PDB file of C-alpha atoms and ligand atoms in Angstrom:
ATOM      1  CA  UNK A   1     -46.453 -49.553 -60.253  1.00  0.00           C
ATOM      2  CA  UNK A   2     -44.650 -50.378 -56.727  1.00  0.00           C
ATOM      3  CA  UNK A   3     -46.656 -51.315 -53.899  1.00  0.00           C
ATOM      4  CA  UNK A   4     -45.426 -51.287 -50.217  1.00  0.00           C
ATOM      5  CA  UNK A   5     -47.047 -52.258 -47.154  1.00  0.00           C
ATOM      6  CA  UNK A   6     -48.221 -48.911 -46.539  1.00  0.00           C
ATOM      7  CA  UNK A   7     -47.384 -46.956 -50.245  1.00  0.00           C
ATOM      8  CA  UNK A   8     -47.738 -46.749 -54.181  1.00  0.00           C
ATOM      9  CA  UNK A   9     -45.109 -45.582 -56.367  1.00  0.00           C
ATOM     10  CA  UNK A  10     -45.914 -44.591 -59.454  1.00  0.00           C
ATOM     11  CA  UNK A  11     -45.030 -42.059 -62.118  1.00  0.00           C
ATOM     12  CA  UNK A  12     -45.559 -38.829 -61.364  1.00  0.00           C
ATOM     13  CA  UNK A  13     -48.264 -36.274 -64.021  1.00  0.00           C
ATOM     14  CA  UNK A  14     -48.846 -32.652 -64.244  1.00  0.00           C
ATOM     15  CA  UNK A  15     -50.855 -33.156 -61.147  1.00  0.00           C
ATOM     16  CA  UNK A  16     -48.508 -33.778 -59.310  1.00  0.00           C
ATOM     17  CA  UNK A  17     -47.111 -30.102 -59.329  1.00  0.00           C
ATOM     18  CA  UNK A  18     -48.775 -28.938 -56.428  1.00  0.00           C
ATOM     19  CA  UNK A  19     -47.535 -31.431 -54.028  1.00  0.00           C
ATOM     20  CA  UNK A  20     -44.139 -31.810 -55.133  1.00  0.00           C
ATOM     21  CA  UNK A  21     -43.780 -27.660 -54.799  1.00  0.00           C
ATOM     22  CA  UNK A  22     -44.855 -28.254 -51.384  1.00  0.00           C
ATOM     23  CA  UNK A  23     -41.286 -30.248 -51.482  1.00  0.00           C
ATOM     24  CA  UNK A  24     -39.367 -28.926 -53.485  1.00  0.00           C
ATOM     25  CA  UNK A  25     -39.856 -25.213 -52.381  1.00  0.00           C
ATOM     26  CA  UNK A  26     -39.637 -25.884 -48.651  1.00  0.00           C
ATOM     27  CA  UNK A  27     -36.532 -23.777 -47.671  1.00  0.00           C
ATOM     28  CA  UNK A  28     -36.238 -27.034 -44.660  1.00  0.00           C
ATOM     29  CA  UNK A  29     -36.556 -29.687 -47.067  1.00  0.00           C
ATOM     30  CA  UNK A  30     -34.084 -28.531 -49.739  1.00  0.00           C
ATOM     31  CA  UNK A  31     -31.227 -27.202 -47.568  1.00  0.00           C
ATOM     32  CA  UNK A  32     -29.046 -29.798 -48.634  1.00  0.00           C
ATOM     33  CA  UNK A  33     -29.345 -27.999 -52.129  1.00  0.00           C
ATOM     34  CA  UNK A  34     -28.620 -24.667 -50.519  1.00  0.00           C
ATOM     35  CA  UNK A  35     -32.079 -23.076 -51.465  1.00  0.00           C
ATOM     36  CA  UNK A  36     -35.602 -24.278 -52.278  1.00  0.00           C
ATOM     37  CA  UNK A  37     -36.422 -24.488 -56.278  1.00  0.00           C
ATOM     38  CA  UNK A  38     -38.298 -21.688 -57.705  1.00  0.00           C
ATOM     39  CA  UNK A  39     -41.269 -22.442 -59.806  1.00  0.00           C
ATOM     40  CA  UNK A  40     -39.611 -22.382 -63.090  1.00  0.00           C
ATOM     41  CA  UNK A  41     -37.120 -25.169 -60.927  1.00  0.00           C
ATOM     42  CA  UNK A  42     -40.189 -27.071 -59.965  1.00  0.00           C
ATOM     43  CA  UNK A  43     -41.641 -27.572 -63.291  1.00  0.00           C
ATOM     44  CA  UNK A  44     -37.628 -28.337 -64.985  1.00  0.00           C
ATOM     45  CA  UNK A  45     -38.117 -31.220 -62.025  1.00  0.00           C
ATOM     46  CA  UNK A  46     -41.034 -32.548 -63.318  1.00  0.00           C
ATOM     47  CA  UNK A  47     -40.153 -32.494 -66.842  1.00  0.00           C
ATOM     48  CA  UNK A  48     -36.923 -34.098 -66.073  1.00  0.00           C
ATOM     49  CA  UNK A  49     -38.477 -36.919 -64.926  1.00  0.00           C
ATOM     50  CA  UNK A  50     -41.140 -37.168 -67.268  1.00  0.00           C
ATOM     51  CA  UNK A  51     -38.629 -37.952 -70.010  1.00  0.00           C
ATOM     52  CA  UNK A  52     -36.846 -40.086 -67.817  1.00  0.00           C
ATOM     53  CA  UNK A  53     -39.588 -42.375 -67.954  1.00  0.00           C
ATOM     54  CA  UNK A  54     -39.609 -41.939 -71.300  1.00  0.00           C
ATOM     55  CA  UNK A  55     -36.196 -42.293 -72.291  1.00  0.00           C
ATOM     56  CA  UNK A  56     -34.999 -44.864 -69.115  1.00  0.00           C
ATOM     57  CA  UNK A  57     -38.366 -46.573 -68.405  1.00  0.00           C
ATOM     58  CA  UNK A  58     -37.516 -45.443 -64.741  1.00  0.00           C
ATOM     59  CA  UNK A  59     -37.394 -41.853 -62.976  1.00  0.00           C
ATOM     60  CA  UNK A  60     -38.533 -40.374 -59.359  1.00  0.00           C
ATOM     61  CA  UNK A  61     -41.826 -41.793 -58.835  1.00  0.00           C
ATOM     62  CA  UNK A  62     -44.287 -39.830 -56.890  1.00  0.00           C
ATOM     63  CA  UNK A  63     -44.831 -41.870 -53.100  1.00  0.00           C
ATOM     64  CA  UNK A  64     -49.013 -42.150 -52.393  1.00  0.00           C
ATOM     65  CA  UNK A  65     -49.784 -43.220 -48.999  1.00  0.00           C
ATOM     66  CA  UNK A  66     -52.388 -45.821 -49.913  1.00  0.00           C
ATOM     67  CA  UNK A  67     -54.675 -44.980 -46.715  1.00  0.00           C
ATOM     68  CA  UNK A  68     -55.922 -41.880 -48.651  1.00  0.00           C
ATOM     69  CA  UNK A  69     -54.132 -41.067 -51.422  1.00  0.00           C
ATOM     70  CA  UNK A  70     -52.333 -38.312 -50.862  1.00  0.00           C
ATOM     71  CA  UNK A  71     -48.696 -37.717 -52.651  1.00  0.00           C
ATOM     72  CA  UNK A  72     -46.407 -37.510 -49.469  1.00  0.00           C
ATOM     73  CA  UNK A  73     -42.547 -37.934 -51.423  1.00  0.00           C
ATOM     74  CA  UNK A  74     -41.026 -38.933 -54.332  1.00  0.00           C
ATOM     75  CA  UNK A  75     -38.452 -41.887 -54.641  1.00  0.00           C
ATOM     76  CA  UNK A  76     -37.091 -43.543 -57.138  1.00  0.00           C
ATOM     77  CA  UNK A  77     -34.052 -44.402 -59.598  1.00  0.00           C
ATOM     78  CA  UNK A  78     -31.854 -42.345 -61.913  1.00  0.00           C
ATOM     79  CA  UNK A  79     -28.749 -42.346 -63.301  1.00  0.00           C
ATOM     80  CA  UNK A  80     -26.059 -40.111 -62.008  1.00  0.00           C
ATOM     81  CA  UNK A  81     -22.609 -39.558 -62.375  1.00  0.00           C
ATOM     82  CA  UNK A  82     -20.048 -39.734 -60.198  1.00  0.00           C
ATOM     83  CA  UNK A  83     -17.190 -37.015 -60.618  1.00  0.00           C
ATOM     84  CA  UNK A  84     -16.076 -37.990 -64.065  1.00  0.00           C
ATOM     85  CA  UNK A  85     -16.778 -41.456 -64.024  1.00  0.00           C
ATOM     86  CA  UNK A  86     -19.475 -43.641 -65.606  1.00  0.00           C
ATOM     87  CA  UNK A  87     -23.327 -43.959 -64.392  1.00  0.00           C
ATOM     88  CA  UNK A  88     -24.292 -45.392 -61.614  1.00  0.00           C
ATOM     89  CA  UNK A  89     -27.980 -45.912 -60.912  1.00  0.00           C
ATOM     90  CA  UNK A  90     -28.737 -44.357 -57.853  1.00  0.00           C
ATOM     91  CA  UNK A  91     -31.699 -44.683 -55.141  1.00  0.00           C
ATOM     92  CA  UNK A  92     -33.120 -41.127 -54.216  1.00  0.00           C
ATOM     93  CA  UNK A  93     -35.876 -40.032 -51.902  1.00  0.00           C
ATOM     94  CA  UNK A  94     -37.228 -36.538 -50.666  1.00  0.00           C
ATOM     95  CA  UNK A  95     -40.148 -36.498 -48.829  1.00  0.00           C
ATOM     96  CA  UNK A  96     -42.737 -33.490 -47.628  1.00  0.00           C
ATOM     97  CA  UNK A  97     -41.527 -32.828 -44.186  1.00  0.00           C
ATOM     98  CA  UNK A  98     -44.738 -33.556 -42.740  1.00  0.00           C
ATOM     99  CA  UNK A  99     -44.067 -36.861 -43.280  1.00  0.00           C
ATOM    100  CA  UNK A 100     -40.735 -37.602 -41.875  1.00  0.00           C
ATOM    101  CA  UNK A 101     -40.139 -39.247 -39.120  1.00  0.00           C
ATOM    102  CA  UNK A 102     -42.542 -42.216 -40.008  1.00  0.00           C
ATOM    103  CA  UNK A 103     -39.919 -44.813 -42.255  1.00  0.00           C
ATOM    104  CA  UNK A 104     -41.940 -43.666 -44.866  1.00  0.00           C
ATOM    105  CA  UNK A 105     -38.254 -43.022 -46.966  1.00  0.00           C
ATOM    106  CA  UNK A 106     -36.627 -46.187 -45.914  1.00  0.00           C
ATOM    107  CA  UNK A 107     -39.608 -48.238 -46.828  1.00  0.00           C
ATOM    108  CA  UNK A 108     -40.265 -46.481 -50.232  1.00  0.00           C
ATOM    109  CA  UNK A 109     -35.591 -46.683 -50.025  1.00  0.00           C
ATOM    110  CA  UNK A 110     -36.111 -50.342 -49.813  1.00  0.00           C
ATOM    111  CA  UNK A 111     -38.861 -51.334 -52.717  1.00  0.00           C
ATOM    112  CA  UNK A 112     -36.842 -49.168 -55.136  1.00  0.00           C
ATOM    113  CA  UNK A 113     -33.493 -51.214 -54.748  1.00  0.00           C
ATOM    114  CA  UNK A 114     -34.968 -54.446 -54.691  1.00  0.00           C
ATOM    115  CA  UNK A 115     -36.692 -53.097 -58.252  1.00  0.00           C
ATOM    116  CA  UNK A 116     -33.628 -52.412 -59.575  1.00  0.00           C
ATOM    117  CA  UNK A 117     -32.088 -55.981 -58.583  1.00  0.00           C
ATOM    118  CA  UNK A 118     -35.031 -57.654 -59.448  1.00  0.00           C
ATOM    119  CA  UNK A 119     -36.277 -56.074 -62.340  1.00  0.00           C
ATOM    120  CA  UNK A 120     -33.954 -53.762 -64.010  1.00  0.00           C
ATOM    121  CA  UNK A 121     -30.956 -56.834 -63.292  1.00  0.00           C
ATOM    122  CA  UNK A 122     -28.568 -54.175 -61.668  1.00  0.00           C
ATOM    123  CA  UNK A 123     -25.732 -55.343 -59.420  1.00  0.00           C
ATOM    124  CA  UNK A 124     -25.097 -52.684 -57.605  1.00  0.00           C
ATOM    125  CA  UNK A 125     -27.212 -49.461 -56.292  1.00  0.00           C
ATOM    126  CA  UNK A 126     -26.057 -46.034 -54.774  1.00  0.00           C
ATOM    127  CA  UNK A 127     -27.165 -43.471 -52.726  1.00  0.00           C
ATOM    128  CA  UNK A 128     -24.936 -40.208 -53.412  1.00  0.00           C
ATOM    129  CA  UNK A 129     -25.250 -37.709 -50.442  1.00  0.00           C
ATOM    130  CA  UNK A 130     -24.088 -34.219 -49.039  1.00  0.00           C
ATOM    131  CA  UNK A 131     -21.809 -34.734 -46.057  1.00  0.00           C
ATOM    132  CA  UNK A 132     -24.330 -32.691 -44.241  1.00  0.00           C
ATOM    133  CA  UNK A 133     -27.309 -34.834 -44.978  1.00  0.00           C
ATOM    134  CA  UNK A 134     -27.363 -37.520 -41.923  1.00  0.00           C
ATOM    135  CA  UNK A 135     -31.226 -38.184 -42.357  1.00  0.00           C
ATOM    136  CA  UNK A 136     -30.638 -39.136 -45.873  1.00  0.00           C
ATOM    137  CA  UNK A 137     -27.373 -41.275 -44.802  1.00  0.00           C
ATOM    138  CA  UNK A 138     -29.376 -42.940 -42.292  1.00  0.00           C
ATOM    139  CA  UNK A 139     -32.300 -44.254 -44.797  1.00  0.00           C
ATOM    140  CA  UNK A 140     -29.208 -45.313 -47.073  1.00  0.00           C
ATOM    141  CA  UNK A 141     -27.473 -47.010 -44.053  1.00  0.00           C
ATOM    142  CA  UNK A 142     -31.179 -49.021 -43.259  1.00  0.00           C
ATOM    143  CA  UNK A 143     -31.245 -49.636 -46.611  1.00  0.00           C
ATOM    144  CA  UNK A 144     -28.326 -52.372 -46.497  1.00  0.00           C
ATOM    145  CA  UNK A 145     -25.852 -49.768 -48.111  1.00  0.00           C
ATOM    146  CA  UNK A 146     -22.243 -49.277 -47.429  1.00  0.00           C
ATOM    147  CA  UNK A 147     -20.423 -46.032 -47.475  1.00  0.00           C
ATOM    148  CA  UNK A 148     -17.808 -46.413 -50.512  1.00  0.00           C
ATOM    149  CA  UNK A 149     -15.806 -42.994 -50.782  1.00  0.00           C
ATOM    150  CA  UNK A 150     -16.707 -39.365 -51.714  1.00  0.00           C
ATOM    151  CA  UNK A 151     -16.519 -36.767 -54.223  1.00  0.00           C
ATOM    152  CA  UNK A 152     -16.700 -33.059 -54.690  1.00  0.00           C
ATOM    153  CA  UNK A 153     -20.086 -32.654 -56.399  1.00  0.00           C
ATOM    154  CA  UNK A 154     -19.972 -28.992 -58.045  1.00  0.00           C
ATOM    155  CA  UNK A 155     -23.803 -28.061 -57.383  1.00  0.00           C
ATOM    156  CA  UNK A 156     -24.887 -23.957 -58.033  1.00  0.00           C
ATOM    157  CA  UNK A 157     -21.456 -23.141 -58.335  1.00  0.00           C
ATOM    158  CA  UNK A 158     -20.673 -24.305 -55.303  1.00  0.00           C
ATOM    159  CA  UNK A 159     -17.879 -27.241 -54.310  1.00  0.00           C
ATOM    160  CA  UNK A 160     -20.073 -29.766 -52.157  1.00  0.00           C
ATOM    161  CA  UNK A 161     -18.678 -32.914 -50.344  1.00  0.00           C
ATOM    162  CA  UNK A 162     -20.721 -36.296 -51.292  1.00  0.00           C
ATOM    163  CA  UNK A 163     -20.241 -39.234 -49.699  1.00  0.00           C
ATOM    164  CA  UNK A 164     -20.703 -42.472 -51.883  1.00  0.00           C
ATOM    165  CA  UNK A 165     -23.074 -45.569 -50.682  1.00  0.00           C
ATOM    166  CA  UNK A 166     -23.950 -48.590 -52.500  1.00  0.00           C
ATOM    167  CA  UNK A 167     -25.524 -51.624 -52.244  1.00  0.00           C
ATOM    168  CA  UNK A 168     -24.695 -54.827 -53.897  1.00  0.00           C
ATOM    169  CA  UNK A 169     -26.712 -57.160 -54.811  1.00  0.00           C
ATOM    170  CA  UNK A 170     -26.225 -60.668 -53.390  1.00  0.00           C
ATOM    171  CA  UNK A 171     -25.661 -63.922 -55.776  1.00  0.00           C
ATOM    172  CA  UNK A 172     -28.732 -66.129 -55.494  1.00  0.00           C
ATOM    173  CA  UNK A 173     -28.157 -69.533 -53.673  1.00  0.00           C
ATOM    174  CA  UNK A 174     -29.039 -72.537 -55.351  1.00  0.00           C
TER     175      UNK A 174
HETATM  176  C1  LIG B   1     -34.021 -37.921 -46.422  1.00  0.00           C
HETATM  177  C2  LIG B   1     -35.445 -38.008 -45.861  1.00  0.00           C
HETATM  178  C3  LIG B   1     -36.373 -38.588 -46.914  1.00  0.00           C
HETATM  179  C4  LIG B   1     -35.411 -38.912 -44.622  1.00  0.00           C
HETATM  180  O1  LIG B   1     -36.653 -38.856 -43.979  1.00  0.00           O
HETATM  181  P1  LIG B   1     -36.898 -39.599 -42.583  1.00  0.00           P
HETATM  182  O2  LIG B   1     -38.246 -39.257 -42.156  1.00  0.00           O
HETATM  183  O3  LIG B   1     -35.750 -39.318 -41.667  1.00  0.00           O
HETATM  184  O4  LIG B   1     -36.776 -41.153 -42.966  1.00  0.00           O
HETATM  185  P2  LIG B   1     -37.883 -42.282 -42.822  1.00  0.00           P
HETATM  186  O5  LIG B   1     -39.144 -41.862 -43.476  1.00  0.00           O
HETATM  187  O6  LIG B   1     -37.276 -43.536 -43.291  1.00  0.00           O
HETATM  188  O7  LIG B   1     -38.146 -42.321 -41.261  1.00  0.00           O
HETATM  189  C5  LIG B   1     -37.180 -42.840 -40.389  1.00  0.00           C
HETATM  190  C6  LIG B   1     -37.551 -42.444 -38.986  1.00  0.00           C
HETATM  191  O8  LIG B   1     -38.896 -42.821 -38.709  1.00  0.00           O
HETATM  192  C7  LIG B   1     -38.933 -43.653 -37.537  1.00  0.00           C
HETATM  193  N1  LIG B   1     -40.092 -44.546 -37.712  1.00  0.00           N
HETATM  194  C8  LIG B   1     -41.323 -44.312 -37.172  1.00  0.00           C
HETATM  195  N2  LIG B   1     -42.177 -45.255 -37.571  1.00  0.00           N
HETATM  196  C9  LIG B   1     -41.486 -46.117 -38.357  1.00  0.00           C
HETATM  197  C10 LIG B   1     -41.853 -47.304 -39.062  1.00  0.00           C
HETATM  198  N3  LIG B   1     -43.098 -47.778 -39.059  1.00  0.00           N
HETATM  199  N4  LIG B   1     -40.906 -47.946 -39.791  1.00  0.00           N
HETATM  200  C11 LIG B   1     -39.628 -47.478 -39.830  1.00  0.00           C
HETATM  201  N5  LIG B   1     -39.236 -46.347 -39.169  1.00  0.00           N
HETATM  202  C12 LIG B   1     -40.164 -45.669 -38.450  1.00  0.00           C
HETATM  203  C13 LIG B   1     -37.576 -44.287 -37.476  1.00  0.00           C
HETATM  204  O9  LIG B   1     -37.227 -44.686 -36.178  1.00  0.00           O
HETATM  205  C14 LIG B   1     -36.688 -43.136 -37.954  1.00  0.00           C
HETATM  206  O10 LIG B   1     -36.476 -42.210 -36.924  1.00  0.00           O
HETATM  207  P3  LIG B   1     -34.943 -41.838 -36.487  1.00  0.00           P
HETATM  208  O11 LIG B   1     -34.232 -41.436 -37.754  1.00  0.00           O
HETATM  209  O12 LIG B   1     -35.152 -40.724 -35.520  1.00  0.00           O
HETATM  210  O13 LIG B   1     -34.388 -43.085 -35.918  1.00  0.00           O
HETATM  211  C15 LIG B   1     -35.963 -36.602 -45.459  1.00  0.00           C
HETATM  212  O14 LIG B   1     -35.113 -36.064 -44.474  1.00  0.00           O
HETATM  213  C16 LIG B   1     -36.011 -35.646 -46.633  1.00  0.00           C
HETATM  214  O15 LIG B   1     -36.946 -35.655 -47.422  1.00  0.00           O
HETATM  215  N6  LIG B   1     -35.005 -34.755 -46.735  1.00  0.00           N
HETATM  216  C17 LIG B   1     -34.983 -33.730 -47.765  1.00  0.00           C
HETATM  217  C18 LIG B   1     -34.635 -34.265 -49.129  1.00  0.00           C
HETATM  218  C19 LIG B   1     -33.286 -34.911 -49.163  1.00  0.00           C
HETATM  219  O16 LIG B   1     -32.315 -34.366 -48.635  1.00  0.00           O
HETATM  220  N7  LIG B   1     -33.244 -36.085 -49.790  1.00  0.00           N
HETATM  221  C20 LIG B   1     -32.029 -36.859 -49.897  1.00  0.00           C
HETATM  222  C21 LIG B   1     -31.140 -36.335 -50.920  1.00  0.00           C
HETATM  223  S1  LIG B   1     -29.637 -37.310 -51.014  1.00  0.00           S
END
């Protein structure tokens, strides 16, 4: 569906369950969401997006390393809210941590914002991320975005502090 120099994005199948688990219930990988997902978690994940493609024509795609196939991430777009105001279509990315470390996430970061400019005719993309989450601020910062403001995001009945980046997209000269 996407390709990058060194990835495909596309959407993610049944399949797919046994390598995002190895994401999503990776007690490293998920401490920005307090605790890994559990497998009835896992598979609310996957159906989640499964009707997002559905219902938006866009979700989390599943991240293939073209070299030999194997799912390494997910990224993609969805649309979130911000406290109590409207959408905003935001750029997300979790990888399996074997992977980091490579720009993998930035490069994956970067294909899915220039699909939403190009393609879905947004003007403006976001990145919404705990204040805690630097490697995840750092593939939004190389991804040309801007931190905007924050929010409290209430997440497991917890209060978390989100910071706000976005991208805009820039007119076209003629
Ligand atoms: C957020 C997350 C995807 C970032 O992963 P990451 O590996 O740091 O990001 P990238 O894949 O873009 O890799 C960037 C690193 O690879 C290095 N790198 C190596 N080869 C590279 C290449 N060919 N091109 C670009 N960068 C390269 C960069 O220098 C950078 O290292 P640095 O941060 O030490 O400077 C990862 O931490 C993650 O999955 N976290 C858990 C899920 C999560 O919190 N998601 C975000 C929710 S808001």
């Amino acid at each position: 569906m996407i390709e990058t120099k060194r990835l495909l994005l596309r959407e993610m199948n049944q399949e797919d369950y046994p390598s995002l688990a190895a994401i999503l219930q990776d007690e490293q990988t998920m401490y920005a969401y307090e605790t890994p997902f559990s497998a009835e978690e896992t598979q609310a994940w996957l159906d989640r997006n499964l009707a997002r493609y559905k219902e938006d024509g866009f979700g989390l795609w599943a991240v293939i390393l073209k070299d030999d196939g194997t799912m390494i991430g997910q990224a993609g777009l969805t649309w979130q809210s911000i406290g109590e105001s409207s959408k905003v279509l935001e750029v997300g990315y979790l990888f399996n941590r074997s992977y980091w470390g490579k720009g993998y996430a930035i490069e994956a970061a970067r294909a899915c914002k220039k699909y939403a400019f190009a393609k879905l005719n947004s003007s403006e993309v976001y990145s919404i991320i705990r204040d805690s989450n630097v490697s995840s601020m750092n593939v939004a910062i190389r991804n040309g975005m801007l931190a905007r403001g924050s929010f409290i995001k209430r997440y497991r009945g917890m209060d978390m502090p989100h910071l706000i980046f976005s991208a805009k997209r820039k007119p076209s000269i003629k």
